[in-house]
Tab-separated table of C-alpha atoms in Angstrom:
chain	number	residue	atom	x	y	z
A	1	UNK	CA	0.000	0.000	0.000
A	2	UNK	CA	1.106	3.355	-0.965
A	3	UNK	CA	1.840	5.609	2.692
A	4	UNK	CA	3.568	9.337	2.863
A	5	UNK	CA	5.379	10.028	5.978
A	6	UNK	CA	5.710	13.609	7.163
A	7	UNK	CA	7.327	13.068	10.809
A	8	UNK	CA	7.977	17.113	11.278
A	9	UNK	CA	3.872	18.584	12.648
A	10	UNK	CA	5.533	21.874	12.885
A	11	UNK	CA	8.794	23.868	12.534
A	12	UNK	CA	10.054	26.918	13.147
A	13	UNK	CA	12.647	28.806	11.092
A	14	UNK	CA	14.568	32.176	10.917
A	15	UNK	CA	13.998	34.046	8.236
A	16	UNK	CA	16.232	34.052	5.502
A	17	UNK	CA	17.724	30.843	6.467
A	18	UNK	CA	17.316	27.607	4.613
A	19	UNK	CA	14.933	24.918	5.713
A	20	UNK	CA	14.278	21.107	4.656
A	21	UNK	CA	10.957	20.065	4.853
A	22	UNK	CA	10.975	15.736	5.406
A	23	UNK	CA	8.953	13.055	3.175
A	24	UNK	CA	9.115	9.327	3.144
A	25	UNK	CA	7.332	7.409	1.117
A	26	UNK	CA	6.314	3.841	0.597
A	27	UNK	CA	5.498	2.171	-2.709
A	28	UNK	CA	5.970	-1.189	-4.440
A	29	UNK	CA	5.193	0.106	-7.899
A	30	UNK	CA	8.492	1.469	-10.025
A	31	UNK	CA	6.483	4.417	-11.439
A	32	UNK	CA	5.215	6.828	-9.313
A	33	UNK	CA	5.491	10.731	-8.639
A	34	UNK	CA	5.968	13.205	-5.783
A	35	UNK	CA	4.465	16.625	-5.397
A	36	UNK	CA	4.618	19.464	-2.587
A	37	UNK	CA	1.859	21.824	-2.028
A	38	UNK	CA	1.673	24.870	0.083
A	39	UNK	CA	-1.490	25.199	1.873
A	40	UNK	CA	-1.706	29.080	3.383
A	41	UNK	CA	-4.524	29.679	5.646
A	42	UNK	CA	-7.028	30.715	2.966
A	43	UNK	CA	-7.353	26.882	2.090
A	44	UNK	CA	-5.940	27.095	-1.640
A	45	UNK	CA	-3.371	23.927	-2.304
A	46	UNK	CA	-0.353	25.604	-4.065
A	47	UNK	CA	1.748	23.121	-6.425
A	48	UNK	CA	5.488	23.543	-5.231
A	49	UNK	CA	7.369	20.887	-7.254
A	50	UNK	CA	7.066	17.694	-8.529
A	51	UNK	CA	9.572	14.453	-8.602
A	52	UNK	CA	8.834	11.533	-11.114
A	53	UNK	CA	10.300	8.026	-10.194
A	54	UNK	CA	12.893	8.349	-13.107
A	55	UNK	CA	14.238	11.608	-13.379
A	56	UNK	CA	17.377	11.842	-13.058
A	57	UNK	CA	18.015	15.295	-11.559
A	58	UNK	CA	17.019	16.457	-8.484
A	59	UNK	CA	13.645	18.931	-9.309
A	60	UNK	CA	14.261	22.532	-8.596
A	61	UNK	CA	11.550	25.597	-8.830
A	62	UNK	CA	13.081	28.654	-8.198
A	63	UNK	CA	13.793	28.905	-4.109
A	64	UNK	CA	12.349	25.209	-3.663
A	65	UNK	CA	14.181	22.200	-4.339
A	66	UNK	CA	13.391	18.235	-4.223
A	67	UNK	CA	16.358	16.305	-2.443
A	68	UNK	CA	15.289	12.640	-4.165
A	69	UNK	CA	16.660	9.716	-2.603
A	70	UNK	CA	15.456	7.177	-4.201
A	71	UNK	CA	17.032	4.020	-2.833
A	72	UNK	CA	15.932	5.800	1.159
A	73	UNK	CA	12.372	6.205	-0.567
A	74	UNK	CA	12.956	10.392	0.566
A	75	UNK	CA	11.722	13.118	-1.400
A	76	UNK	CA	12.771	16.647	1.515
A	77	UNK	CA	11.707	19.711	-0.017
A	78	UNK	CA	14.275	22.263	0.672
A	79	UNK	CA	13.116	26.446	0.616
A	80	UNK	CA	15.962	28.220	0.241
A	81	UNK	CA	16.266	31.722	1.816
A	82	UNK	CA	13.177	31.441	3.423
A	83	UNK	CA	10.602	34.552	3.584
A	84	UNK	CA	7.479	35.768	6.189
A	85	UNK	CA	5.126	34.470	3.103
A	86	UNK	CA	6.361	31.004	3.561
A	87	UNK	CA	4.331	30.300	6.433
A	88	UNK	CA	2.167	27.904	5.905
A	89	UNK	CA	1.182	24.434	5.938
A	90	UNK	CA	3.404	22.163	3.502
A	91	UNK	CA	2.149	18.416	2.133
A	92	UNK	CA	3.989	15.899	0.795
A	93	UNK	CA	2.333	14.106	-1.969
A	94	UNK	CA	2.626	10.857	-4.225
A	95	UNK	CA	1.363	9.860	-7.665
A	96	UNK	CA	1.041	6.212	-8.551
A	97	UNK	CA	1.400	5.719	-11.907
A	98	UNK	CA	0.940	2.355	-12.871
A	99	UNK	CA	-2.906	2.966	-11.251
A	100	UNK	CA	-5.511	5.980	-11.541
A	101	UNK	CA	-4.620	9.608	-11.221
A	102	UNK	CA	-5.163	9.693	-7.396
A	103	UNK	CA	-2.401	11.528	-5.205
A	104	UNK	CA	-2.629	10.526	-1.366
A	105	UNK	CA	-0.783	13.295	1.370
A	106	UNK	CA	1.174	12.852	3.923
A	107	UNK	CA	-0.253	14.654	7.050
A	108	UNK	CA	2.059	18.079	6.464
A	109	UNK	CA	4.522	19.995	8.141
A	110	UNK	CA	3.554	23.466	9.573
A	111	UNK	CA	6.390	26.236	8.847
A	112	UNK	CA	6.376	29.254	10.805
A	113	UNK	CA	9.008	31.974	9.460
A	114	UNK	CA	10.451	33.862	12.253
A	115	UNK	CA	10.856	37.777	11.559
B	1	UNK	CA	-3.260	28.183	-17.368
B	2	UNK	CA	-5.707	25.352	-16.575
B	3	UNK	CA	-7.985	26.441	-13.737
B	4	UNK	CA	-10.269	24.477	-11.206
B	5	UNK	CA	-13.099	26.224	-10.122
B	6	UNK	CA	-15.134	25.509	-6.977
B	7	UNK	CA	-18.387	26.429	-6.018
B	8	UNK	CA	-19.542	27.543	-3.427
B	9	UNK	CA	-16.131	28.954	-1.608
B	10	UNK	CA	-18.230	28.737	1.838
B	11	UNK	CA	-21.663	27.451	2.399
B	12	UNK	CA	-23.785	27.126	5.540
B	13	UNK	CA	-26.569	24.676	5.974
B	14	UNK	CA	-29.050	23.214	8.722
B	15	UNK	CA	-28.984	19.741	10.017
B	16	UNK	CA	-30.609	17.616	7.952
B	17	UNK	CA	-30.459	19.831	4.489
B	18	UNK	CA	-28.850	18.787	1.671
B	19	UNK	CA	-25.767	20.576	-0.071
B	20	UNK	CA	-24.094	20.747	-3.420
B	21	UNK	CA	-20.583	21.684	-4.221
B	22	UNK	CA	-19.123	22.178	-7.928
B	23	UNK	CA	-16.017	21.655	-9.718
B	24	UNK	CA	-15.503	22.814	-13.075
B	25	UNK	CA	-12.139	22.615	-15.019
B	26	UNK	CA	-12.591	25.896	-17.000
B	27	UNK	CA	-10.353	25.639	-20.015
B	28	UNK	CA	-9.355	21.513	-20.172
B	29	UNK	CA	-11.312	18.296	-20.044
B	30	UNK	CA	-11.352	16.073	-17.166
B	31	UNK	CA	-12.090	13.023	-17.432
B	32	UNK	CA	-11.132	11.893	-13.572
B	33	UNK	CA	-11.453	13.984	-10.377
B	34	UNK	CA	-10.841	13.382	-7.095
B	35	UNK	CA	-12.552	15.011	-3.916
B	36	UNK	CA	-10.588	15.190	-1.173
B	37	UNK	CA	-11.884	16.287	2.736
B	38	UNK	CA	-10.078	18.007	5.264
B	39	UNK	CA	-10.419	18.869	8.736
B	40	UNK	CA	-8.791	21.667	10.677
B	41	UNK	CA	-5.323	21.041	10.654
B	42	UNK	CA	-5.529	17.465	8.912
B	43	UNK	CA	-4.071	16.375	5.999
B	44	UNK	CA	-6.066	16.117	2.778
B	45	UNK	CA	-8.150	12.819	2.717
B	46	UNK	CA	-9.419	11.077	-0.790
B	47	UNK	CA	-13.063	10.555	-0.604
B	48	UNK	CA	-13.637	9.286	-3.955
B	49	UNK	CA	-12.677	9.415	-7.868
B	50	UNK	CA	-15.173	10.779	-9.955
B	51	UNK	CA	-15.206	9.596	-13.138
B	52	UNK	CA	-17.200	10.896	-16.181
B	53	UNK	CA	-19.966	9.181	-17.269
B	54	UNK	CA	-19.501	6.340	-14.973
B	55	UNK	CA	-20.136	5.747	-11.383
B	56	UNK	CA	-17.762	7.446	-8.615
B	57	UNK	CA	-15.176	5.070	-6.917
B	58	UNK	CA	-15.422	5.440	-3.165
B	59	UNK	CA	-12.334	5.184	-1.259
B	60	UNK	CA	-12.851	2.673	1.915
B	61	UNK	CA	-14.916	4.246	4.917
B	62	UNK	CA	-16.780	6.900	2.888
B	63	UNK	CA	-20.756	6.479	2.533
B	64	UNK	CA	-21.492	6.449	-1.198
B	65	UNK	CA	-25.292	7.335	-0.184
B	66	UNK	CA	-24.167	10.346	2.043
B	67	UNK	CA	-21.476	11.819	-0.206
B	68	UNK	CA	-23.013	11.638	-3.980
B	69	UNK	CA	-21.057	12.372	-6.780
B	70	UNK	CA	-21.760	13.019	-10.585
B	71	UNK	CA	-19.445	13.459	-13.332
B	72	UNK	CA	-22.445	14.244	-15.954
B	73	UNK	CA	-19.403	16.139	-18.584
B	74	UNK	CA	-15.849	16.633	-19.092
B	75	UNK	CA	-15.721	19.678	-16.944
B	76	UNK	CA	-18.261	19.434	-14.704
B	77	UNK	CA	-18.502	17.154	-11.023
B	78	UNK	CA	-20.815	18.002	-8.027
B	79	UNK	CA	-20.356	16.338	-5.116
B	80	UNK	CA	-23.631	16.710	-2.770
B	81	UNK	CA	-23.557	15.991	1.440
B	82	UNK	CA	-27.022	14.495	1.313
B	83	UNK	CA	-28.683	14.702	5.274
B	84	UNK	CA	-25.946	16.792	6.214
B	85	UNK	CA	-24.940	16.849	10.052
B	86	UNK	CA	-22.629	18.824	11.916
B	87	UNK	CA	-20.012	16.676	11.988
B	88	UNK	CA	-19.579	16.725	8.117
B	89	UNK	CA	-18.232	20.183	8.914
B	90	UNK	CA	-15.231	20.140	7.022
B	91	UNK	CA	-12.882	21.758	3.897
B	92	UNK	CA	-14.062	19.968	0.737
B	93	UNK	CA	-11.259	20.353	-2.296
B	94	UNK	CA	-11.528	18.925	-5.727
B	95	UNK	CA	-8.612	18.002	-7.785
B	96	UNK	CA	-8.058	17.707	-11.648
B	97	UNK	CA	-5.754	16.191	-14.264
B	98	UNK	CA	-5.468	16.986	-17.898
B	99	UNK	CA	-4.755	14.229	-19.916
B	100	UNK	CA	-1.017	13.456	-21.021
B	101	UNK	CA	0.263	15.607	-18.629
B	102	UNK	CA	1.867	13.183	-15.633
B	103	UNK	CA	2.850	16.021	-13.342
B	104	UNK	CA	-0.024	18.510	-13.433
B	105	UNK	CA	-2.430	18.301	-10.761
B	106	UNK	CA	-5.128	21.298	-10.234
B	107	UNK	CA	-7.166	22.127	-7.422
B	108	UNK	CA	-10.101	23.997	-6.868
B	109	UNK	CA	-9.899	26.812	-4.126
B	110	UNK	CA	-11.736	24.280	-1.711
B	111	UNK	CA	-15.520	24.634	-0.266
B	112	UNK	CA	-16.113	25.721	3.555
B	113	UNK	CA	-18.827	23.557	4.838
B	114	UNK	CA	-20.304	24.681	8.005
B	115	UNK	CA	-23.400	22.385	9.218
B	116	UNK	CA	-25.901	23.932	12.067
């Protein structure tokens, strides 16, 4: 069975420094995909980056970045320079493939930026 | 870009009342969405796949009677909170894919549900 593992419920970070957001998954199937969203306090899911089972590079956006370790079944997002704005609630997603379109979350990491 | 639209943004209702929430994909075709639920700081749950034309797939624990979807077109799923109590009090958020494109999720802005 397909399982996301967010062990951080909340963290608190400096702004301007760097932070690493964790995410294990689980997943028998070779083809699969892994998303973050941002969820501010409005509600809206935010698409961060995505991670497909057989790219090769690490997926960068901009100030957020996908450490994939595939064999350790980790996909951290990383925020670089962090700002105020990126409070918020962060979710770890997966994408299976060889199955439907459905994405299941892992139960998300709240950031708080320190001023 | 692709937008998912959901309607309404916030919606109050009595015990016992029905209620209807849309999600359109306004410039793409879906042929799948999902409806997720989420309570106050919870992670997003998968209720059910709703797929056009065909009957909804219910994940396992979620009352198909209670929580009815239709997929009636390619941009177009309601999902309705038949007998509504309070405790279905929750975020409601609908999710799109267009086809071909592995990576690209879309989600609706999400529907307050507020049961008295």
């Amino acid at each position: 069975a397909q399982k996301i593992t967010q062990t951080q419920p909340g963290m608190f970070v400096q702004e301007k420094e760097a932070v690493t957001l964790d995410c294990t998954y689980d997943t028998s199937d070779p083809s699969y995909g892994l998303f973050w969203y941002k969820q501010p306090s409005s509600g809206e899911m935010i698409f961060l980056i995505y991670q497909g089972s057989y790219d090769q590079q690490n997926a960068t956006e901009g100030r957020y970045s996908l450490n994939f370790q595939k064999a350790r079944k980790s996909a951290n997002l990383v925020i670089s320079a962090s700002q105020l704005g990126d409070s918020a609630m962060y979710f770890c997603a997966m994408r299976d493939d060889w199955r439907d379109d459905k994405i299941i979350f892992g139960k998300g990491t709240r950031l708080h930026i320190l001023p | 870009g692709a937008v998912v639209s959901q309607h309404p943004s916030r919606v109050i209702c009595k015990s016992g009342t029905s209620v209807k929430i849309e999600c359109r994909s306004l410039d793409f075709q879906a042929t799948t969405m999902f409806w997720y639920r989420q309570f106050p700081k919870q992670s997003l749950m998968l209720m059910a796949t709703s797929n056009e034309g065909s009957k909804a797939t219910y994940e396992q624990g979620v009352e198909k009677d209670k929580f009815l979807i239709n997929h009636a077109s390619l941009t177009l799923s309601t999902l309705t909170v038949t007998s509504a109590h309070p405790e279905d009090s929750s975020f409601y958020i609908c999710s799109a894919s267009k086809t071909g494109e592995a990576y690209t999720i879309y989600f609706g802005e999400g529907s307050w549900l507020t049961v008295v």
